[in-house]
Amino acid sequence: MTSTDVQKMTWAEVRARRLRRHGLATPFTGSGPADVVAAMAGTHAQVMSAAELAIGLRLGHATRSDVRAALWDEHSLVKTYGPRGTVHLLPTRDLGMWIGALSAAASVPTTPSPHIRLTPDQAEEVVAAIGDALADDMLTIDELGDEVIGRTGPWAGDLVMPAFQGMWPRWRQVMHLAGMRGALCFGPNRGRKVTYTNPRRWLPEFRPADTEPALAWAVRSYLHAYGPSTPRRFANWLSLSVPRASEIFDARGDELRRVEVEGTPAWVADGDAEAPPEAHGGVRLLPYFDGYSYRVGVQCPEQLYPGRAAERVLPGAFQNLVVDGVVTGLWHQRRSGRRLDITVEPLVPLTAAQRAELDEQAERVAVILEGTPRVTIGTVTVGAHA
């Protein structure tokens, strides 16, 4: 392909593509929560209510109950440690591919202090103990700790990891590694306590895919959701080294197509270079971590967080106000009993039509959270009973 054959794209087209691929321009129809999560290449779930809202916003009529049913009743979703070792929801139908790819990125953590860290052999022993302990059970963190220490040795229980106002036992530094290896996933809460189990309890046929096919699948999934992109951004998304990510892209040469985004080289999957001409995403209230997912895969921060948003919104884990694919403010929520108060802070003037759409979006948030909305816009404060 010559340089004149390379498809040219603008950042506006990339934003429009992202909105469409993520179900933010128009909600998906005829789809379920697992389809949404697949389209997003995983959904952040460090705050579960935020994950429920992120998925609900991309479906026409879903509520948080639909997401919970997909996770705990149907098991079409699994909650585990995903890209970058952070908590994600992933489609169970793709779990084998995910674990195959994540295992290539999962490494034994190192700490500045030798007396804290696990050796590679100890880390493998703990991961195996976690998988065995959860094979036929669902355990809280304390119960799992007792099992791990009993299966390994007292060294695993040494309280050496600074955590909040206390110390965690040594073995906990590889919990994310166990998730990324397919030995652990989250179970439903037991009261207020988080539980963990082995995904094979719900998915007896689950097997991690071989690494190279899994990484090829991960590149395609990533580029469909976040492309056009580069090996460097793929490395950041999956937590690989840049040289390793470049090798993966090079090995997929016949399956990828080079494009240019306002002069910057990037790649899409071959046959998947759709570039919608305009971003008609309207006004969206993205929950915690959703804004991070929305930008982490490809978007240059200066393109997604222009002007004051770069100073006010980008540095923190805020809930983002997005207008036509660009972050233009932030929003907060506060619960008092059954009432949910939402305060929106736009950083640019909103038109009358955008203010009306903000009202509609707040109502949609309330429906997803299974509340009865009571919306007022004047001081850009939106209230809903949740």
Tab-separated table of C-alpha atoms in Angstrom:
chain	number	residue	atom	x	y	z
A	1	MET	CA	0.000	0.000	0.000
A	2	THR	CA	1.430	3.398	-0.959
A	3	SER	CA	1.221	6.485	1.243
A	4	THR	CA	-1.502	7.900	-1.033
A	5	ASP	CA	-3.611	4.792	-0.362
A	6	VAL	CA	-3.581	5.272	3.409
A	7	GLN	CA	-7.022	6.267	4.681
A	8	LYS	CA	-7.102	9.695	6.306
A	9	MET	CA	-9.264	10.241	9.384
A	10	THR	CA	-9.993	13.214	11.608
A	11	TRP	CA	-10.267	13.162	15.384
A	12	ALA	CA	-13.949	14.086	14.992
A	13	GLU	CA	-14.431	10.907	12.956
A	14	VAL	CA	-12.555	8.890	15.562
A	15	ARG	CA	-14.800	10.269	18.301
A	16	ALA	CA	-17.885	9.479	16.246
A	17	ARG	CA	-16.619	5.949	15.680
A	18	ARG	CA	-15.948	5.504	19.404
A	19	LEU	CA	-19.416	6.731	20.351
A	20	ARG	CA	-21.032	4.337	17.900
A	21	ARG	CA	-18.905	1.339	18.847
A	22	HIS	CA	-19.567	1.895	22.545
A	23	GLY	CA	-23.318	2.291	22.198
A	24	LEU	CA	-23.146	5.916	23.305
A	25	ALA	CA	-24.385	7.498	20.069
A	26	THR	CA	-27.437	5.220	20.002
A	27	PRO	CA	-28.073	2.520	22.612
A	28	PHE	CA	-27.730	-1.058	21.425
A	29	THR	CA	-30.982	-2.830	20.568
A	30	GLY	CA	-31.567	-6.558	20.638
A	31	SER	CA	-28.528	-6.947	22.871
A	32	GLY	CA	-27.874	-7.855	26.479
A	33	PRO	CA	-25.321	-6.826	29.107
A	34	ALA	CA	-22.737	-9.344	27.872
A	35	ASP	CA	-22.964	-7.908	24.343
A	36	VAL	CA	-22.323	-4.411	25.695
A	37	VAL	CA	-19.324	-5.546	27.718
A	38	ALA	CA	-17.915	-7.330	24.672
A	39	ALA	CA	-18.351	-4.177	22.575
A	40	MET	CA	-16.460	-2.189	25.231
A	41	ALA	CA	-13.699	-4.836	25.441
A	42	GLY	CA	-14.428	-5.131	29.154
A	43	THR	CA	-16.158	-2.830	31.646
A	44	HIS	CA	-14.458	-1.353	34.707
A	45	ALA	CA	-16.114	-2.669	37.863
A	46	GLN	CA	-14.045	-1.273	40.709
A	47	VAL	CA	-17.266	0.479	41.729
A	48	MET	CA	-20.024	-1.986	40.910
A	49	SER	CA	-22.785	0.606	40.745
A	50	ALA	CA	-20.743	2.501	38.167
A	51	ALA	CA	-20.366	-0.646	36.045
A	52	GLU	CA	-24.119	-1.232	36.229
A	53	LEU	CA	-24.756	2.330	35.092
A	54	ALA	CA	-22.136	2.150	32.312
A	55	ILE	CA	-23.803	-0.941	30.861
A	56	GLY	CA	-27.335	0.348	31.358
A	57	LEU	CA	-26.596	3.581	29.504
A	58	ARG	CA	-25.642	1.559	26.429
A	59	LEU	CA	-28.859	-0.471	26.380
A	60	GLY	CA	-32.270	0.886	25.548
A	61	HIS	CA	-34.311	-0.420	28.470
A	62	ALA	CA	-31.987	-2.195	30.895
A	63	THR	CA	-31.712	-1.532	34.612
A	64	ARG	CA	-29.140	-2.541	37.192
A	65	SER	CA	-31.222	-5.656	37.892
A	66	ASP	CA	-30.561	-6.862	34.348
A	67	VAL	CA	-26.814	-6.464	34.885
A	68	ARG	CA	-26.967	-8.270	38.225
A	69	ALA	CA	-28.983	-11.101	36.680
A	70	ALA	CA	-26.414	-11.470	33.881
A	71	LEU	CA	-23.651	-11.628	36.478
A	72	TRP	CA	-25.070	-13.739	39.301
A	73	ASP	CA	-27.966	-15.725	37.774
A	74	GLU	CA	-27.190	-16.283	34.093
A	75	HIS	CA	-23.396	-16.102	34.510
A	76	SER	CA	-23.101	-14.501	31.081
A	77	LEU	CA	-20.780	-12.009	32.799
A	78	VAL	CA	-17.943	-12.632	35.212
A	79	LYS	CA	-16.380	-10.150	37.611
A	80	THR	CA	-12.636	-10.602	37.864
A	81	TYR	CA	-9.259	-8.921	37.508
A	82	GLY	CA	-8.916	-7.771	33.916
A	83	PRO	CA	-6.688	-5.401	31.922
A	84	ARG	CA	-3.995	-3.704	34.012
A	85	GLY	CA	-4.919	-5.941	36.950
A	86	THR	CA	-8.022	-3.841	37.680
A	87	VAL	CA	-11.484	-5.199	38.460
A	88	HIS	CA	-13.577	-5.672	35.320
A	89	LEU	CA	-16.720	-7.338	34.080
A	90	LEU	CA	-15.962	-9.655	31.160
A	91	PRO	CA	-18.262	-11.807	28.991
A	92	THR	CA	-18.004	-15.408	30.101
A	93	ARG	CA	-18.219	-16.547	26.478
A	94	ASP	CA	-14.843	-14.866	25.921
A	95	LEU	CA	-13.254	-15.723	29.263
A	96	GLY	CA	-10.872	-18.323	27.832
A	97	MET	CA	-9.504	-15.786	25.335
A	98	TRP	CA	-9.303	-13.086	27.979
A	99	ILE	CA	-7.351	-15.277	30.387
A	100	GLY	CA	-5.039	-16.419	27.605
A	101	ALA	CA	-4.242	-12.785	26.777
A	102	LEU	CA	-4.129	-11.555	30.372
A	103	SER	CA	-1.758	-14.337	31.384
A	104	ALA	CA	0.762	-12.870	28.942
A	105	ALA	CA	0.479	-9.549	30.736
A	106	ALA	CA	0.281	-10.863	34.302
A	107	SER	CA	3.610	-10.736	36.083
A	108	VAL	CA	4.679	-11.299	39.660
A	109	PRO	CA	4.628	-7.874	41.351
A	110	THR	CA	7.792	-6.416	42.755
A	111	THR	CA	8.014	-4.078	45.719
A	112	PRO	CA	10.801	-1.770	46.865
A	113	SER	CA	11.393	-3.865	49.954
A	114	PRO	CA	12.644	-7.463	49.692
A	115	HIS	CA	11.011	-8.424	52.978
A	116	ILE	CA	7.567	-7.767	51.471
A	117	ARG	CA	7.756	-9.304	48.019
A	118	LEU	CA	7.051	-12.880	47.050
A	119	THR	CA	9.577	-14.840	45.076
A	120	PRO	CA	8.329	-16.104	41.685
A	121	ASP	CA	8.055	-19.626	43.110
A	122	GLN	CA	6.093	-18.396	46.129
A	123	ALA	CA	3.770	-16.403	43.861
A	124	GLU	CA	3.020	-19.499	41.778
A	125	GLU	CA	2.423	-21.503	44.946
A	126	VAL	CA	-0.074	-18.917	46.224
A	127	VAL	CA	-1.923	-18.742	42.889
A	128	ALA	CA	-2.260	-22.528	42.858
A	129	ALA	CA	-3.458	-22.511	46.472
A	130	ILE	CA	-6.082	-19.876	45.657
A	131	GLY	CA	-7.408	-21.918	42.740
A	132	ASP	CA	-7.551	-25.086	44.815
A	133	ALA	CA	-9.210	-23.414	47.804
A	134	LEU	CA	-11.942	-21.916	45.613
A	135	ALA	CA	-12.504	-24.948	43.391
A	136	ASP	CA	-15.588	-26.060	45.302
A	137	ASP	CA	-16.337	-23.102	47.525
A	138	MET	CA	-17.141	-19.397	47.783
A	139	LEU	CA	-15.024	-17.669	50.435
A	140	THR	CA	-14.592	-14.264	52.025
A	141	ILE	CA	-11.142	-12.703	52.022
A	142	ASP	CA	-10.431	-13.892	55.589
A	143	GLU	CA	-11.622	-17.428	54.837
A	144	LEU	CA	-9.531	-17.499	51.669
A	145	GLY	CA	-6.526	-16.254	53.591
A	146	ASP	CA	-6.812	-19.091	56.089
A	147	GLU	CA	-6.976	-21.601	53.246
A	148	VAL	CA	-4.019	-20.130	51.397
A	149	ILE	CA	-1.815	-20.024	54.499
A	150	GLY	CA	-2.785	-23.578	55.391
A	151	ARG	CA	-1.893	-24.787	51.885
A	152	THR	CA	1.404	-22.895	51.616
A	153	GLY	CA	2.981	-21.884	54.913
A	154	PRO	CA	3.077	-19.225	57.632
A	155	TRP	CA	5.183	-16.966	55.390
A	156	ALA	CA	2.122	-16.301	53.227
A	157	GLY	CA	0.331	-14.794	56.213
A	158	ASP	CA	3.055	-12.401	57.344
A	159	LEU	CA	1.480	-8.959	57.820
A	160	VAL	CA	3.931	-6.989	55.710
A	161	MET	CA	1.814	-5.052	53.177
A	162	PRO	CA	0.762	-1.521	54.212
A	163	ALA	CA	-2.945	-1.151	53.515
A	164	PHE	CA	-5.298	1.597	54.656
A	165	GLN	CA	-5.048	1.686	58.456
A	166	GLY	CA	-3.501	-1.724	58.921
A	167	MET	CA	-1.349	-4.373	57.271
A	168	TRP	CA	-2.297	-7.070	54.782
A	169	PRO	CA	-0.779	-10.550	54.649
A	170	ARG	CA	1.918	-11.209	52.091
A	171	TRP	CA	-0.184	-13.521	49.890
A	172	ARG	CA	-2.643	-10.779	48.916
A	173	GLN	CA	-0.192	-9.079	46.582
A	174	VAL	CA	-0.939	-11.719	43.929
A	175	MET	CA	-4.737	-11.767	44.112
A	176	HIS	CA	-4.944	-9.917	40.818
A	177	LEU	CA	-2.485	-12.408	39.343
A	178	ALA	CA	-4.792	-15.272	40.344
A	179	GLY	CA	-7.678	-13.535	38.605
A	180	MET	CA	-5.666	-12.888	35.454
A	181	ARG	CA	-4.632	-16.558	35.422
A	182	GLY	CA	-8.239	-17.775	35.723
A	183	ALA	CA	-7.892	-19.191	39.257
A	184	LEU	CA	-10.170	-16.636	40.945
A	185	CYS	CA	-13.191	-14.471	40.250
A	186	PHE	CA	-15.647	-12.554	42.411
A	187	GLY	CA	-18.768	-14.116	43.875
A	188	PRO	CA	-21.901	-12.364	45.133
A	189	ASN	CA	-21.549	-10.473	48.383
A	190	ARG	CA	-22.309	-12.310	51.595
A	191	GLY	CA	-24.034	-9.516	53.451
A	192	ARG	CA	-21.488	-6.707	53.271
A	193	LYS	CA	-18.560	-9.036	52.685
A	194	VAL	CA	-17.052	-9.687	49.256
A	195	THR	CA	-16.678	-13.328	48.277
A	196	TYR	CA	-14.431	-15.096	45.768
A	197	THR	CA	-14.708	-18.344	43.888
A	198	ASN	CA	-13.128	-20.264	41.032
A	199	PRO	CA	-14.756	-19.494	37.662
A	200	ARG	CA	-14.812	-23.209	36.868
A	201	ARG	CA	-17.552	-23.667	39.472
A	202	TRP	CA	-19.927	-21.826	37.138
A	203	LEU	CA	-18.155	-22.620	33.868
A	204	PRO	CA	-16.974	-26.234	34.061
A	205	GLU	CA	-15.828	-26.174	30.411
A	206	PHE	CA	-13.682	-23.061	30.917
A	207	ARG	CA	-10.097	-23.392	29.717
A	208	PRO	CA	-7.608	-20.582	29.087
A	209	ALA	CA	-6.788	-20.207	25.403
A	210	ASP	CA	-3.239	-20.527	24.135
A	211	THR	CA	-1.336	-17.267	24.421
A	212	GLU	CA	-0.703	-16.356	20.773
A	213	PRO	CA	-4.269	-16.934	19.490
A	214	ALA	CA	-5.577	-15.120	22.578
A	215	LEU	CA	-3.362	-12.100	21.955
A	216	ALA	CA	-4.439	-12.012	18.313
A	217	TRP	CA	-8.060	-12.041	19.482
A	218	ALA	CA	-7.321	-9.302	22.034
A	219	VAL	CA	-5.844	-7.050	19.340
A	220	ARG	CA	-8.941	-7.460	17.162
A	221	SER	CA	-11.308	-6.843	20.083
A	222	TYR	CA	-9.319	-3.831	21.210
A	223	LEU	CA	-9.136	-2.265	17.758
A	224	HIS	CA	-12.850	-2.806	17.161
A	225	ALA	CA	-13.676	-0.974	20.394
A	226	TYR	CA	-10.870	1.599	20.498
A	227	GLY	CA	-9.278	1.770	17.061
A	228	PRO	CA	-7.610	3.414	15.288
A	229	SER	CA	-4.797	2.902	17.743
A	230	THR	CA	-1.130	2.054	18.103
A	231	PRO	CA	0.988	-0.661	19.724
A	232	ARG	CA	1.949	1.786	22.469
A	233	ARG	CA	-1.671	2.422	23.423
A	234	PHE	CA	-2.501	-1.264	23.191
A	235	ALA	CA	0.416	-1.920	25.555
A	236	ASN	CA	-0.978	0.636	28.006
A	237	TRP	CA	-4.469	-0.866	27.784
A	238	LEU	CA	-3.444	-4.491	28.378
A	239	SER	CA	-0.340	-3.705	30.485
A	240	LEU	CA	2.260	-5.141	28.148
A	241	SER	CA	5.692	-3.816	27.299
A	242	VAL	CA	5.733	-1.647	24.191
A	243	PRO	CA	8.227	-3.943	22.396
A	244	ARG	CA	5.969	-6.943	23.082
A	245	ALA	CA	2.912	-5.068	21.823
A	246	SER	CA	4.815	-4.050	18.692
A	247	GLU	CA	5.723	-7.695	18.067
A	248	ILE	CA	2.047	-8.652	18.328
A	249	PHE	CA	1.022	-5.967	15.840
A	250	ASP	CA	3.830	-6.960	13.461
A	251	ALA	CA	2.766	-10.601	13.603
A	252	ARG	CA	-0.792	-9.565	12.648
A	253	GLY	CA	0.409	-7.507	9.678
A	254	ASP	CA	-1.963	-9.107	7.145
A	255	GLU	CA	-4.920	-8.615	9.495
A	256	LEU	CA	-4.344	-4.913	10.209
A	257	ARG	CA	-4.693	-1.777	8.119
A	258	ARG	CA	-2.726	1.432	8.596
A	259	VAL	CA	-4.594	4.740	8.662
A	260	GLU	CA	-3.635	8.287	9.550
A	261	VAL	CA	-5.491	10.371	12.120
A	262	GLU	CA	-4.665	13.974	11.290
A	263	GLY	CA	-1.181	12.934	10.262
A	264	THR	CA	-0.569	10.429	13.079
A	265	PRO	CA	-0.133	6.766	12.009
A	266	ALA	CA	-2.532	4.307	13.627
A	267	TRP	CA	-4.057	0.905	12.897
A	268	VAL	CA	-7.452	-0.722	12.560
A	269	ALA	CA	-8.435	-4.307	11.805
A	270	ASP	CA	-8.535	-4.944	8.075
A	271	GLY	CA	-12.055	-4.349	6.774
A	272	ASP	CA	-13.011	-2.377	9.881
A	273	ALA	CA	-12.064	1.197	8.965
A	274	GLU	CA	-15.535	2.699	9.408
A	275	ALA	CA	-15.348	6.459	9.953
A	276	PRO	CA	-18.733	8.078	10.674
A	277	PRO	CA	-18.587	11.704	9.511
A	278	GLU	CA	-19.971	13.369	12.613
A	279	ALA	CA	-20.277	12.744	16.327
A	280	HIS	CA	-23.969	12.845	17.177
A	281	GLY	CA	-23.540	11.342	20.622
A	282	GLY	CA	-25.444	14.102	22.356
A	283	VAL	CA	-25.159	14.594	26.109
A	284	ARG	CA	-24.001	11.666	28.217
A	285	LEU	CA	-23.337	11.300	31.949
A	286	LEU	CA	-20.583	8.703	32.181
A	287	PRO	CA	-20.096	7.101	35.602
A	288	TYR	CA	-16.857	6.526	37.487
A	289	PHE	CA	-14.162	4.740	35.442
A	290	ASP	CA	-16.357	4.808	32.340
A	291	GLY	CA	-14.658	8.015	31.255
A	292	TYR	CA	-11.324	6.289	31.758
A	293	SER	CA	-12.437	3.334	29.648
A	294	TYR	CA	-13.714	5.743	27.036
A	295	ARG	CA	-10.307	7.388	26.599
A	296	VAL	CA	-7.701	4.833	27.658
A	297	GLY	CA	-7.769	2.744	24.508
A	298	VAL	CA	-6.846	5.337	21.922
A	299	GLN	CA	-7.857	8.925	22.436
A	300	CYS	CA	-5.157	11.536	22.915
A	301	PRO	CA	-6.076	13.433	26.104
A	302	GLU	CA	-5.914	16.818	24.395
A	303	GLN	CA	-8.535	15.639	21.888
A	304	LEU	CA	-10.970	14.273	24.436
A	305	TYR	CA	-10.319	16.714	27.312
A	306	PRO	CA	-9.928	20.108	25.628
A	307	GLY	CA	-9.458	23.425	27.407
A	308	ARG	CA	-10.415	23.543	31.074
A	309	ALA	CA	-11.364	19.853	31.089
A	310	ALA	CA	-7.657	18.964	30.878
A	311	GLU	CA	-7.084	20.711	34.222
A	312	ARG	CA	-10.394	20.098	35.966
A	313	VAL	CA	-11.449	16.593	34.880
A	314	LEU	CA	-8.502	14.668	33.423
A	315	PRO	CA	-6.332	14.361	36.578
A	316	GLY	CA	-9.020	12.727	38.733
A	317	ALA	CA	-11.400	9.772	38.771
A	318	PHE	CA	-14.489	11.858	38.096
A	319	GLN	CA	-17.808	11.124	36.475
A	320	ASN	CA	-17.630	12.820	33.085
A	321	LEU	CA	-20.117	15.011	31.286
A	322	VAL	CA	-19.609	14.217	27.582
A	323	VAL	CA	-21.117	16.236	24.740
A	324	ASP	CA	-20.774	14.862	21.203
A	325	GLY	CA	-17.805	12.742	22.197
A	326	VAL	CA	-15.860	15.463	24.044
A	327	VAL	CA	-15.568	15.771	27.826
A	328	THR	CA	-17.067	19.142	28.740
A	329	GLY	CA	-17.573	18.837	32.488
A	330	LEU	CA	-18.142	16.531	35.406
A	331	TRP	CA	-20.947	15.448	37.660
A	332	HIS	CA	-21.386	14.264	41.201
A	333	GLN	CA	-24.006	12.215	42.963
A	334	ARG	CA	-25.056	12.054	46.588
A	335	ARG	CA	-27.515	9.611	48.068
A	336	SER	CA	-29.768	10.459	50.986
A	337	GLY	CA	-32.128	7.639	51.793
A	338	ARG	CA	-33.882	6.831	48.525
A	339	ARG	CA	-33.024	10.147	46.963
A	340	LEU	CA	-30.146	10.570	44.553
A	341	ASP	CA	-28.958	14.144	44.001
A	342	ILE	CA	-26.902	14.738	40.868
A	343	THR	CA	-24.931	17.952	40.462
A	344	VAL	CA	-23.587	18.693	36.995
A	345	GLU	CA	-20.647	21.067	36.494
A	346	PRO	CA	-20.392	22.001	32.794
A	347	LEU	CA	-17.156	23.736	31.859
A	348	VAL	CA	-18.600	25.219	28.683
A	349	PRO	CA	-22.003	26.847	28.068
A	350	LEU	CA	-24.754	24.374	27.208
A	351	THR	CA	-27.386	25.191	24.626
A	352	ALA	CA	-31.059	24.955	25.474
A	353	ALA	CA	-31.255	21.689	23.526
A	354	GLN	CA	-28.279	20.287	25.434
A	355	ARG	CA	-29.818	21.288	28.756
A	356	ALA	CA	-33.000	19.469	27.763
A	357	GLU	CA	-30.992	16.412	26.769
A	358	LEU	CA	-29.170	16.569	30.101
A	359	ASP	CA	-32.594	16.361	31.741
A	360	GLU	CA	-33.413	13.258	29.677
A	361	GLN	CA	-30.058	11.688	30.466
A	362	ALA	CA	-30.602	12.220	34.202
A	363	GLU	CA	-33.979	10.521	33.901
A	364	ARG	CA	-32.308	7.590	32.153
A	365	VAL	CA	-29.753	7.338	34.968
A	366	ALA	CA	-32.617	7.196	37.472
A	367	VAL	CA	-34.379	4.455	35.495
A	368	ILE	CA	-31.205	2.356	35.375
A	369	LEU	CA	-30.857	2.787	39.135
A	370	GLU	CA	-34.533	1.787	39.411
A	371	GLY	CA	-35.709	5.065	40.861
A	372	THR	CA	-38.506	7.516	40.209
A	373	PRO	CA	-36.943	10.656	38.763
A	374	ARG	CA	-37.625	14.169	39.946
A	375	VAL	CA	-35.616	16.382	37.644
A	376	THR	CA	-34.885	20.079	37.927
A	377	ILE	CA	-32.445	22.013	35.770
A	378	GLY	CA	-31.790	25.627	36.535
A	379	THR	CA	-28.895	25.481	38.916
A	380	VAL	CA	-27.765	22.443	36.893
A	381	THR	CA	-28.665	20.274	39.846
A	382	VAL	CA	-30.645	17.168	38.959
A	383	GLY	CA	-32.506	15.232	41.650
A	384	ALA	CA	-33.984	11.743	41.404
A	385	HIS	CA	-35.439	9.281	43.890
A	386	ALA	CA	-33.299	6.145	43.667
